[in-house]
XYZ file of C-alpha atoms in Angstrom:
575
model
C -39.125 18.120 -56.847
C -38.870 18.025 -60.972
C -38.562 20.357 -63.907
C -40.078 19.191 -66.739
C -39.787 21.043 -70.078
C -43.885 22.036 -71.543
C -44.979 21.514 -67.961
C -46.047 23.644 -65.070
C -43.156 23.726 -62.514
C -44.233 22.040 -59.592
C -42.245 21.687 -56.148
C -43.159 18.444 -54.053
C -45.724 17.348 -56.708
C -48.087 20.632 -57.170
C -48.695 23.897 -56.106
C -49.435 24.339 -52.217
C -53.256 24.338 -51.987
C -54.861 27.326 -49.155
C -55.527 24.053 -46.795
C -51.656 22.575 -47.017
C -50.434 25.701 -46.097
C -52.436 26.218 -42.857
C -50.819 23.070 -41.823
C -47.657 23.859 -42.988
C -47.493 27.810 -40.996
C -49.232 25.821 -37.751
C -46.191 23.210 -37.975
C -43.308 25.460 -38.566
C -40.585 24.783 -35.889
C -40.265 27.047 -33.175
C -35.957 28.407 -32.608
C -35.059 27.095 -35.895
C -32.698 30.157 -36.831
C -29.269 28.245 -35.454
C -26.645 28.456 -37.786
C -25.574 24.060 -36.765
C -29.139 23.301 -38.305
C -28.939 24.933 -41.274
C -30.255 23.011 -43.901
C -28.561 22.612 -47.289
C -30.115 22.741 -50.809
C -28.000 21.279 -53.846
C -30.878 20.996 -57.004
C -28.993 22.391 -59.839
C -31.599 21.676 -62.904
C -34.199 24.352 -63.111
C -36.467 25.656 -60.223
C -35.996 22.916 -58.006
C -33.695 24.367 -55.227
C -36.034 27.504 -55.375
C -38.922 25.809 -55.049
C -37.321 23.870 -51.812
C -35.542 26.930 -50.607
C -38.853 28.322 -50.316
C -40.959 25.885 -48.883
C -38.925 25.425 -45.851
C -37.890 29.460 -45.808
C -41.793 29.176 -45.614
C -41.774 26.173 -42.494
C -39.396 28.648 -40.669
C -36.012 26.680 -41.358
C -32.602 28.583 -41.789
C -31.324 27.013 -45.259
C -28.003 27.122 -47.391
C -28.423 26.978 -51.545
C -25.050 25.348 -52.773
C -24.480 26.069 -56.456
C -22.195 22.715 -57.306
C -21.378 19.230 -55.067
C -17.745 21.049 -53.943
C -19.396 24.066 -52.294
C -21.948 21.219 -51.106
C -18.850 19.699 -49.159
C -17.318 22.421 -48.315
C -20.067 23.388 -46.109
C -20.640 20.393 -44.543
C -16.959 20.075 -43.088
C -17.240 24.286 -42.243
C -16.639 25.261 -38.347
C -20.185 25.066 -37.689
C -21.848 22.316 -38.955
C -24.898 21.819 -41.016
C -28.499 19.649 -39.808
C -29.223 18.197 -42.769
C -28.803 17.956 -46.428
C -31.150 17.878 -49.117
C -30.444 17.391 -52.629
C -31.430 15.790 -55.764
C -29.956 12.670 -57.925
C -28.943 14.733 -60.922
C -26.016 16.640 -58.957
C -24.670 13.360 -58.334
C -22.429 12.667 -60.910
C -19.198 10.528 -60.914
C -16.898 12.993 -59.607
C -19.344 14.241 -57.403
C -20.307 11.570 -55.883
C -16.790 10.438 -54.577
C -16.733 13.592 -53.431
C -19.836 13.270 -51.414
C -18.857 10.133 -50.013
C -15.238 11.759 -49.133
C -17.324 13.879 -47.146
C -18.905 11.840 -45.256
C -16.184 9.554 -44.330
C -14.758 12.225 -43.233
C -16.803 12.910 -40.232
C -15.871 13.083 -36.295
C -16.885 9.910 -34.559
C -20.605 11.299 -33.377
C -21.755 12.820 -36.429
C -24.046 11.350 -39.775
C -25.199 13.820 -41.053
C -29.083 13.047 -42.741
C -29.637 13.062 -46.439
C -32.334 13.426 -48.614
C -32.020 12.115 -51.751
C -35.164 13.307 -53.987
C -34.600 10.410 -56.680
C -35.975 10.267 -60.410
C -40.401 9.913 -60.489
C -41.988 7.295 -61.742
C -39.145 4.421 -62.157
C -35.371 3.059 -60.806
C -32.854 4.813 -62.568
C -29.198 3.962 -62.722
C -28.527 7.310 -60.978
C -30.624 5.517 -58.107
C -29.068 2.238 -57.851
C -25.431 4.095 -57.845
C -26.017 6.387 -55.223
C -28.224 3.306 -52.949
C -25.149 0.948 -53.484
C -21.859 3.833 -52.232
C -24.124 6.199 -49.959
C -26.107 3.201 -48.282
C -23.768 1.868 -45.943
C -21.478 5.191 -45.494
C -24.735 7.295 -43.858
C -27.619 8.828 -42.921
C -29.190 8.360 -46.315
C -33.138 9.159 -46.953
C -34.110 8.060 -51.231
C -37.128 9.843 -51.559
C -38.700 9.300 -55.250
C -40.595 12.371 -57.199
C -42.884 13.536 -57.006
C -43.268 15.078 -53.086
C -45.769 16.375 -51.826
C -43.879 19.425 -49.194
C -45.244 17.881 -45.835
C -43.776 15.073 -46.826
C -40.229 17.178 -47.352
C -40.983 19.090 -44.300
C -41.335 16.215 -42.231
C -39.033 14.581 -43.847
C -36.100 17.459 -42.939
C -37.765 17.875 -39.301
C -37.250 14.484 -38.175
C -33.462 14.793 -39.970
C -33.285 17.844 -37.871
C -34.782 15.914 -34.392
C -32.316 13.309 -35.328
C -29.041 15.622 -36.074
C -30.107 17.309 -32.743
C -29.227 13.871 -31.341
C -25.736 13.666 -32.499
C -25.189 16.905 -31.455
C -26.640 16.000 -27.960
C -23.833 12.617 -28.048
C -21.517 15.322 -29.336
C -21.788 17.721 -26.385
C -21.360 14.436 -24.064
C -18.350 13.692 -25.444
C -16.975 17.001 -25.174
C -17.791 17.361 -21.702
C -16.825 13.538 -21.636
C -13.384 13.740 -23.175
C -12.556 17.224 -20.675
C -13.659 15.449 -17.918
C -10.598 13.337 -18.686
C -8.181 15.503 -19.668
C -8.983 16.973 -16.297
C -8.773 14.052 -13.952
C -5.452 13.237 -15.940
C -4.036 16.943 -15.524
C -5.249 15.891 -11.511
C -3.279 12.811 -11.276
C -0.031 14.119 -13.486
C -0.178 16.658 -10.252
C -0.636 14.593 -7.693
C 2.045 12.632 -8.780
C 4.242 15.083 -9.551
C 2.997 15.908 -5.972
C 3.609 12.692 -4.754
C 7.253 12.746 -5.957
C 8.283 15.960 -4.489
C 6.434 15.270 -0.781
C 8.879 11.512 -0.972
C 11.689 13.201 -2.134
C 11.701 15.999 1.207
C 10.669 13.306 3.077
C 13.347 11.400 2.486
C 16.087 13.140 1.731
C 16.431 14.685 4.922
C 15.750 10.602 6.678
C 19.127 9.446 4.512
C 21.809 10.959 6.616
C 19.554 10.083 9.955
C 19.854 6.624 9.179
C 23.137 5.574 7.504
C 24.500 8.012 10.603
C 22.692 5.202 12.790
C 23.487 2.597 11.196
C 27.257 3.189 11.641
C 26.606 4.280 15.519
C 24.973 1.229 16.412
C 28.113 -1.073 14.688
C 30.201 1.382 16.347
C 31.773 -0.696 19.370
C 32.949 2.948 20.987
C 29.357 3.346 21.333
C 28.495 2.962 24.995
C 25.789 0.241 25.634
C 23.517 2.357 27.570
C 22.582 3.984 24.117
C 22.106 1.193 22.605
C 18.582 0.740 22.364
C 18.135 4.362 21.906
C 19.892 4.020 18.884
C 17.900 1.011 17.408
C 14.772 3.072 18.287
C 15.666 6.100 15.626
C 16.503 3.246 13.686
C 13.257 1.510 13.378
C 11.922 4.783 14.015
C 13.720 6.112 10.571
C 12.779 2.984 8.086
C 9.216 3.078 9.612
C 8.785 6.593 7.832
C 10.520 5.384 4.952
C 7.609 2.429 4.928
C 4.799 5.074 5.031
C 6.214 7.094 2.048
C 6.596 3.665 0.170
C 3.429 2.070 0.757
C 2.102 5.383 -0.086
C 3.325 5.364 -3.159
C 3.279 2.120 -3.931
C -0.851 2.559 -3.560
C -0.570 5.002 -5.919
C 1.147 2.858 -8.623
C -1.489 -0.120 -8.015
C -4.361 2.274 -8.488
C -3.175 3.438 -11.807
C -2.209 0.070 -12.650
C 1.631 1.461 -13.348
C 3.170 -1.510 -11.195
C 5.465 -3.886 -13.023
C 6.443 -6.777 -11.764
C 9.455 -9.337 -13.004
C 8.400 -13.105 -13.218
C 10.085 -16.186 -12.830
C 10.134 -19.382 -10.897
C 10.720 -18.346 -7.183
C 11.067 -20.540 -3.716
C 8.439 -19.824 -1.257
C 10.396 -21.001 1.405
C 13.618 -18.768 0.849
C 11.183 -16.003 0.698
C 9.366 -16.922 3.296
C 13.101 -17.393 5.289
C 14.140 -13.638 4.005
C 11.367 -12.168 5.875
C 11.262 -14.295 8.674
C 15.104 -13.858 9.638
C 14.610 -10.146 8.947
C 11.403 -8.620 10.043
C 11.130 -7.409 12.990
C 14.046 -8.875 14.761
C 14.016 -6.336 17.186
C 11.304 -6.054 18.498
C 10.182 -10.235 18.452
C 13.033 -10.448 20.851
C 12.076 -7.223 23.082
C 8.572 -8.272 23.237
C 9.888 -12.107 23.662
C 7.687 -13.736 20.933
C 8.379 -17.146 19.222
C 8.955 -16.815 16.124
C 8.462 -20.355 14.103
C 8.654 -21.923 10.329
C 7.000 -24.910 9.532
C 7.626 -25.118 5.557
C 6.025 -28.342 4.989
C 5.165 -27.318 1.641
C 7.238 -30.230 -0.681
C 6.377 -28.064 -4.477
C 7.854 -24.628 -2.720
C 8.083 -23.244 -6.113
C 5.708 -20.308 -7.878
C 5.471 -17.793 -10.627
C 5.997 -14.314 -9.100
C 8.293 -11.178 -8.857
C 10.960 -11.934 -6.103
C 10.393 -8.766 -4.442
C 6.694 -7.598 -4.526
C 6.162 -11.663 -3.161
C 8.778 -10.923 0.061
C 7.174 -7.873 0.222
C 3.696 -9.109 1.193
C 5.236 -12.063 3.566
C 7.428 -8.956 5.231
C 4.597 -7.298 5.580
C 2.358 -9.797 7.603
C 5.111 -11.216 9.902
C 5.618 -7.177 10.726
C 1.722 -7.238 11.049
C 2.296 -10.901 13.142
C 4.576 -8.997 15.403
C 3.026 -6.134 15.411
C 0.140 -7.099 17.061
C 0.856 -9.913 19.232
C 1.736 -8.920 23.176
C 4.723 -10.117 24.635
C 5.202 -13.786 25.308
C 3.380 -15.040 21.933
C 4.114 -16.429 19.386
C 3.678 -15.838 15.220
C 3.841 -19.388 13.128
C 4.197 -18.767 9.208
C 3.300 -22.733 7.681
C 2.982 -24.066 4.112
C 1.300 -27.118 2.551
C 0.793 -27.362 -1.100
C -3.012 -29.213 -1.797
C -4.577 -31.357 -3.877
C -4.879 -28.401 -6.514
C -1.900 -27.562 -6.855
C -1.680 -24.570 -5.079
C 0.731 -23.810 -2.002
C -1.285 -22.101 0.944
C 1.270 -19.924 2.972
C -0.092 -18.519 6.664
C 1.059 -16.827 8.923
C -1.034 -16.963 12.403
C -0.191 -14.803 16.007
C -1.847 -15.122 19.095
C -2.289 -11.398 19.040
C -5.285 -8.943 19.616
C -7.895 -11.120 16.899
C -9.885 -9.351 14.514
C -13.726 -9.116 14.897
C -15.710 -10.430 12.872
C -17.606 -7.320 11.902
C -14.245 -6.026 10.407
C -12.398 -9.069 9.259
C -14.683 -7.988 5.844
C -12.373 -4.787 5.846
C -9.676 -5.184 6.447
C -7.931 -5.238 3.554
C -9.652 -2.301 2.525
C -6.858 1.341 2.381
C -6.495 3.007 5.325
C -9.165 0.871 7.310
C -8.198 -0.532 10.401
C -10.528 -2.180 12.714
C -10.222 1.109 15.192
C -9.772 4.459 16.118
C -8.221 3.399 19.074
C -6.264 0.804 17.158
C -4.373 3.157 15.116
C -3.709 5.708 18.327
C -2.254 2.437 20.338
C -0.275 1.146 17.506
C -0.031 3.853 14.808
C 0.282 3.433 10.931
C -1.573 3.897 7.962
C -3.899 1.150 7.218
C -2.080 0.349 3.797
C 0.279 -2.459 4.523
C -3.331 -5.515 3.858
C -4.553 -3.577 1.309
C -0.822 -3.529 -0.698
C -0.778 -7.237 0.583
C -3.842 -7.830 -1.080
C -2.893 -6.197 -4.686
C -0.290 -7.402 -4.997
C -1.353 -10.922 -4.627
C -4.101 -10.831 -7.360
C -1.504 -9.777 -9.250
C 0.022 -12.630 -8.748
C -3.097 -14.650 -9.737
C -4.028 -16.060 -6.062
C -5.987 -15.004 -2.952
C -5.468 -13.649 0.357
C -8.100 -14.475 3.489
C -7.916 -14.008 7.015
C -10.017 -15.677 9.703
C -9.833 -14.971 13.242
C -12.093 -16.773 16.389
C -12.479 -13.209 17.295
C -11.271 -10.341 19.813
C -8.099 -11.724 21.557
C -8.286 -14.747 19.862
C -5.124 -14.394 17.093
C -5.608 -14.650 14.005
C -4.613 -15.904 10.790
C -3.910 -14.681 6.934
C -3.832 -16.897 4.137
C -1.657 -16.799 1.137
C -2.801 -19.039 -1.639
C -1.200 -19.223 -5.395
C -0.424 -22.003 -7.555
C 2.917 -23.744 -7.378
C 5.374 -24.507 -10.544
C 7.866 -27.189 -11.057
C 10.980 -26.377 -9.583
C 13.586 -25.144 -12.523
C 16.069 -26.850 -13.788
C 18.527 -23.818 -12.304
C 17.648 -22.491 -8.959
C 16.921 -18.792 -9.368
C 17.868 -15.393 -7.624
C 15.192 -15.878 -5.053
C 16.428 -19.326 -3.934
C 19.873 -18.532 -3.614
C 18.654 -16.219 -0.870
C 17.077 -12.955 -1.322
C 18.555 -11.282 0.930
C 22.353 -12.265 0.313
C 24.652 -8.995 0.496
C 27.085 -8.082 -2.165
C 29.781 -6.901 -1.240
C 32.010 -4.040 -3.401
C 33.077 -6.245 -6.242
C 32.531 -9.019 -5.313
C 35.656 -9.236 -2.607
C 34.430 -9.391 1.119
C 36.143 -6.235 1.957
C 37.562 -2.733 -0.073
C 39.976 -2.852 2.172
C 41.753 -6.224 0.128
C 42.004 -4.097 -2.543
C 43.231 -0.838 -4.331
C 40.101 1.708 -3.112
C 37.502 2.834 -5.552
C 37.729 6.617 -6.345
C 34.401 8.112 -5.881
C 32.579 11.080 -7.163
C 29.251 11.906 -5.072
C 27.239 14.104 -6.573
C 24.903 15.787 -4.091
C 23.703 19.623 -2.943
C 22.117 18.224 0.440
C 24.875 18.938 3.169
C 24.399 17.125 5.359
C 24.207 13.675 2.996
C 27.272 14.352 1.535
C 28.529 15.190 5.217
C 27.679 11.777 6.505
C 27.753 9.617 3.106
C 31.267 11.104 2.196
C 32.376 10.553 6.045
C 31.214 6.682 5.981
C 32.377 6.382 2.800
C 36.225 6.958 3.564
C 35.860 4.840 6.820
C 34.981 1.559 4.954
C 38.030 2.545 2.745
C 36.556 4.435 -0.194
C 38.501 7.654 -1.896
C 36.084 10.051 -1.892
C 35.220 13.289 -3.561
C 32.140 15.385 -3.130
C 30.449 17.642 -6.178
C 27.959 19.823 -4.480
C 26.326 20.147 -8.302
C 26.006 19.503 -11.850
C 29.113 22.072 -13.147
C 31.423 20.981 -10.469
C 30.994 17.375 -11.101
C 31.577 17.685 -15.364
C 34.823 19.622 -14.580
C 36.230 16.899 -11.938
C 35.265 13.864 -14.249
C 37.408 16.125 -16.758
C 40.084 16.663 -14.539
C 40.673 13.174 -12.809
C 39.879 9.545 -12.807
C 37.130 8.138 -11.156
C 36.870 4.666 -10.642
C 32.047 5.193 -9.778
C 29.976 8.063 -10.142
C 27.403 8.508 -6.747
C 25.055 10.813 -7.901
C 21.801 13.026 -6.227
C 18.998 13.491 -9.003
C 18.058 17.089 -7.795
C 20.561 18.967 -7.726
C 20.247 23.270 -7.720
C 21.901 23.640 -11.418
C 20.650 20.345 -13.437
C 19.908 16.916 -12.409
C 21.627 14.153 -12.039
C 20.608 13.363 -15.590
C 22.921 15.860 -16.927
C 25.765 14.421 -15.104
C 25.710 10.795 -16.800
C 25.193 12.462 -20.111
C 28.214 13.932 -19.864
C 30.117 10.786 -18.591
C 28.564 8.638 -21.291
C 29.717 11.576 -23.772
C 33.102 11.398 -22.485
C 34.220 9.225 -19.478
C 32.288 5.784 -19.443
C 32.228 5.802 -16.189
C 29.786 3.763 -13.934
C 27.431 5.382 -12.489
C 24.333 4.997 -9.459
C 21.982 7.473 -9.023
C 20.775 7.688 -5.129
C 17.672 9.958 -4.835
C 14.436 11.112 -3.128
C 12.189 10.614 -6.248
C 11.411 7.063 -6.650
C 8.004 6.869 -9.147
C 8.137 5.185 -12.109
C 9.275 7.724 -14.643
C 12.139 8.020 -12.353
C 13.400 4.828 -12.606
C 13.234 4.786 -16.381
C 14.708 8.110 -16.923
C 17.894 6.633 -14.967
C 17.456 3.967 -16.485
C 17.542 5.262 -20.175
C 19.921 7.691 -19.359
C 22.523 4.623 -18.542
C 22.575 4.904 -13.991
C 23.291 1.271 -13.209
C 21.338 1.618 -10.021
C 18.732 3.252 -9.195
C 18.597 3.821 -4.981
C 15.958 5.526 -3.427
C 16.731 6.980 -0.173
C 17.351 6.910 2.879
C 19.927 4.205 2.815
C 22.167 2.509 4.461
C 26.277 1.640 3.870
C 25.984 -2.194 3.107
C 22.891 -1.622 0.367
C 25.119 1.694 -1.101
C 28.585 -0.734 -0.909
C 26.332 -3.944 -2.616
C 25.028 -1.305 -5.251
C 28.630 0.158 -6.140
C 30.143 -3.842 -6.111
C 27.595 -4.738 -8.620
C 28.243 -1.530 -11.042
C 32.248 -3.030 -11.013
C 31.903 -6.188 -11.704
C 29.753 -5.275 -15.343
C 26.404 -5.585 -13.865
C 24.315 -4.108 -17.159
C 21.420 -5.217 -16.473
C 17.664 -3.452 -15.979
C 18.139 -0.488 -13.203
C 17.732 -1.852 -9.457
C 14.950 0.267 -7.664
C 15.663 -0.364 -4.329
C 12.677 -0.014 -2.075
C 12.432 -0.962 1.682
C 11.677 -3.150 2.836
C 13.791 -5.277 0.634
């Protein structure tokens, strides 16, 4: 629209004739009374604003006239966004253009409000060039040279609003997606909290049972007729703990929260440890022949020793579990020409049907329900093995000739050069550290231990076993008692549960760091990553996850007393 002195004012080129008015009325959009689809108009000179507003009103559009660029920019950023903007070029002086550019740059990601800029008629002005240069790359801008016919303007506005509606659809989709993501994250947090609480509640009563049974097994006064029964109880408790670990591991893997601490490790040392410690009583009871043929000449790999041992432990345990009496389990290693090392765990057990081999590594998957009923388990071990091996950049596969013909699981990893100095794994991952690095705590000055534990049975069993091992033990059932006791007398080490009735073990550790500097060990049924991170940041030297036995606790005491101040150890079965 243009207002020229001495010339009759025209809207978009000429007064609308009757034919054009009829077309305009028939093309009027329906249901446009929406605040977020209103058209903002800025035409500061003459009757341009009035004429544009009248034409849009007759066509059924919702409008708003703006006095200046500042008002236009405020309207564009209002709570109810505009659908389109019609403005005349002469409204955009340099400050106004800067304000509009800043407003366009502040739009949300989904928004690109359409701008219809009416430029000078018949010639390209310096202002038109500046508008095109500045606004062109920054928004959905259409330059319309005047004079413009009414139908052309209405058609452009209608097209702009259709594009705007599609933006609103994208906005709504994003909003729903964000809401769904927030709901999923909230559900994940709730699930994590539930799993952590469930883990704690299941582990806590297992702890005194395991500690008592382990002590009974080493008691020479235990009648021989009870040895098998005590061993059965111990294996059952360890199995329950392993099932809890598997559930938590699967959750960590699914969320990408499983951290690997990589170093050059000796596969042979890990395999040897798994073979020596896995299912010893069961293999003896079933009279199984377990052999290791470690023929690989390049046995080192870049791996997390604890997690890779977990893989081998699970594979050997499965082989023992599914092999009948008098059978055999063999672990072999070999190097291939492609620079990899293969670890085969072969058994003479029940075998795998061909149709089941493809899903054997799926979570909660076992060949059929009769196997689940007969052998137990949740079907998580192989799924965890597959995930751990793949996190190490390796592969795991199974082959079997069918039912009753045994199975062979093969792990393949990239081998690396032997390190100059043997890593911890090559020295023996199963080695037990004694308190203070000594063989027997009775050979030195007894350590004074403060045990902070509110579970009465756990406190009674742990304190009794520690005293029998030569420690001086004082028990505190809550945070306040622990603070008072540490203020009254010196202690060499503090062993604290995390969940306490009047606070947490973190509160105890905060008090110790502020006043005493006593080394401390966290013993808890909570073992998620967040729990370990919090204990590390609080200053605990070790984080042991229940259930634990006395040798494991003594080893942790020995490490903190020896001044080991590395990352918090997250003790976990079966390692």
